[in-house]
Every structure is written in C-alpha cells, then in structure tokens.
Amino acid sequence: GNKVTVVLGAQWGDEGKGKVVDLLATESDIVCRCQGGNNAGHTVVVDGKEYDFHLFPSGIINPKAISFIGNGVVIHLPGLFEEAEKNEKKGLKDWEKRLIISDRAHIVFDFHQAVDGLQEVQRQAQEGKNIGTTKKGIGPTYSSKAARTGLRICDLLSDFDEFSSRFKNLAQQYKSMFPTLEIDTEGQLKKLKGYAEKIRPMVRDGVYFMYEALHGSPKKILVEGANAALLDIDFGTYPFVTSSNCTVGGVCTGLGVPPQHVGDVYGVVKAYTTRVGIGAFPTEQINEIGDLLQSRGHEWGVTTGRKRRCGWLDLVILKYAHMINGFTALALTNMDILDVLDEIKIGVAYKLGGKRIPYFPANQEILQKVEVEYETMPGWKTDTTGARKWEDLPPKAQNYIRCVENHVGVPVKWVGVGKSRESMIQLF
C-alpha cells in the first residue's frame, strides 16, 4: 500500500512547517490535517502572494491535490468559510471541489469559542496566569469530545431535529457553568443548517476514504501536523499545551491510518527557539540577543499577532521530540536570521543540581530550574539569503547544521534561508 509522509513541528510551533508542507504539497496527491483546528496558522507564499491557512491543509493551493480534514480535527464552520473567502480574494479557486471533510470530525460551536475566552479570564483571576490559548474554542471542543457530549459533522448532516436537541443540551450545560454566557440558540442552529448544506458535498466517511487512498493506485499522501511536539497534550510542557496530539501518534488516531503506513516523518526545526505565551523556556534570551532574533525573525503569531519569546536552539528539546516522533530527516528553517551574529550558542544538555540529566523533565517547576549547558560556535557573518545549494552556505553555517545532525542523530534534508519557495535548500 501507499505510505504517508508526515511533517511535524519539533519545538513549540512556528517552525516554518507551512513552507515545508508547501514544498512537498506541490507533488502530493492528497494533503491531510489530522488534529487541531483553526488555532493553527500556516503562512505560504506563492508567486509573491501570501496565503494564511488555519483550517485548510496548505495543499489547498495545489489544484491537482485533494485536501482532507481528518476526524481528529475540530472544525469551526464559520471559520472555515471565512478562511475560504479571504483566500478566494487572493486568487484561491475551486477549493470546494478539492476539499474532503471526515464525517467523524467534531464541530467547534460559537459558544465553545466564548467559553474559551471566559476560561482564560477565570484562569487569570484565579491563578494570576492563563494558558495563552488562541480563544478559538479548540480546548473546550476537545473537552466536549472527551466528555462525550460533543457533536460531529455526521450528526449535523443526519437528523437535524436530533442534532438540535443535543445542541440545546450542550448549550444549556455551558450556560449553567458560565452564568454570564449568552447563547442565541435558534440563531446558531439556523446558521448551522445553512452550513450543513454547503459542506454536504464535501463530507465523506473518512476511514473509508483513507483506506482507499492507502490501498488504491500509487499516491503521494502528505500529512501536515499543526502545533508542535512541545505543545502536545501528552508530551508537551503541560499545562501550557494545546488539546490534541501533535506528535506522530495523532496521525494514526486523527486520520484512521495504521502505523505501518507511516513513511517518512520530517521534523521542522527553527535555527533558534521561540515560544508564544507563558511556561518554562530554558534557552530563552531576555536580552539584546532575544530582541534581535525577535525583530529579525518577525516573531509574532499568524493566528494571534502575539510577540514570540526567543532564545538559542535547544537540542534537548529536539532529541526529546525525536524520541517521540522518530524523525527520518529534519528541515532547519530561518537560518538567515542568525546571519548577523558574532557567536552562536546551542543548548546541548540540561543540568539539575550540577548533574546532567538524560531526559526532558515533565514537571513545569523542575523545568524552570534546569541549567542549560551550551556549546558556543563562531557566527558566519554572511548574508545567506541568496544561497540555493549546500556549497553556497558559508563553512561556519555548514558546521552549525552538522552540529545539529550529530547531536540529534538525524540528517538535515532542507535548510531554509528566506521566505520564498526557492529559499528552501534541499541537501539530498
């Protein structure tokens, strides 16, 4: 059968996955999303036009590819159509002919989004800190899913009366938990009925769709992970994480793909580290280095516009992501951001009480206390944005890449030195 190629974030997100996916999507037959929702933001630049995708798989630009939203994704229908409209204005055509949606995907309702905001306010008031969610209703929807009170696309498309009564029950539950929450039940149901007819032609049994894709004629199937390893609900820096599995296991559960069909797993790594919101960040630089990375890297979020915290590349995190995901190769992005530095540091180990630890600490408070052991390398002080092949990179930049490969034990397949498609150097 066919294998799926998987692209995953290896840090805290914002590694430039969109670019890698876009590169691979040009020759893919099917591009899939398996988890998360419109809390993700992938920017793809094609022919000088910048597209922002949140729910759509980035492959939607490719007129020859089918885009598939799997059962592990949570779907906010108004968000889906709003995103379609914005990208249509930029020249996206016929997307509804190329999009397939799993009937088992859960629906994000407007009240889930409202609750997301209210919960953040509550956390701020009670604990003096919030999680820093995107307020897109993702967490509350996965909560409904786990509590078995959620509603799925298949429910919306079958008996609407049954759907309506379950919708009203769920709305009522939330209103009793959050007395200030106002829900226009009838208004929302009316809108949902309209969306039902718009998406009906795109909805399929996702398990059967994937089965046919895997066992039919030879096809290139690409899976685009949203979020990243350290935001994973199980393996991330809990509780400052997202609510889905953004590591390789999410591919099997979020699409209905058996593990033997997983082929290459590409980890996307930024040449330094960034993090949105609060939580431990051992290699963070709250100084002029951090400021420089922030401004040179344009580090603010696609979905939220929030500034990202910046620091040196952390190989402990990378090795940890590799333990979980089993990367077959890496894409090292944003190398050009380091072009101006005199010296560059790489975090190679964590110490607790002066002793090196071989694992990545689960507990937040312990992670706050680790001491990072750095390796210092000379900077290359050369503009790399024009590099198109390995030989074009300065030797010191080549050393940096080799250092990452040696420590993690995974080859670097791509090096990114700019925004455009052309600025992804393929090494093998």
Coordinates of N, CA and C in Angstrom, one line a residue, residues 181 204 233 402 425:
L181 N -22.6 33.6 30.2 CA -22.6 33.2 28.8 C -24.0 33.4 28.1
R204 N -17.3 13.0 3.6 CA -17.2 11.5 3.3 C -16.9 10.8 4.6
I233 N -0.6 17.4 24.0 CA -1.3 17.3 25.2 C -0.7 16.3 26.2
R402 N 25.8 20.7 10.7 CA 26.4 19.4 11.1 C 26.3 19.1 12.6
I425 N 16.7 25.1 0.7 CA 17.8 24.4 0.0 C 17.6 22.9 0.4

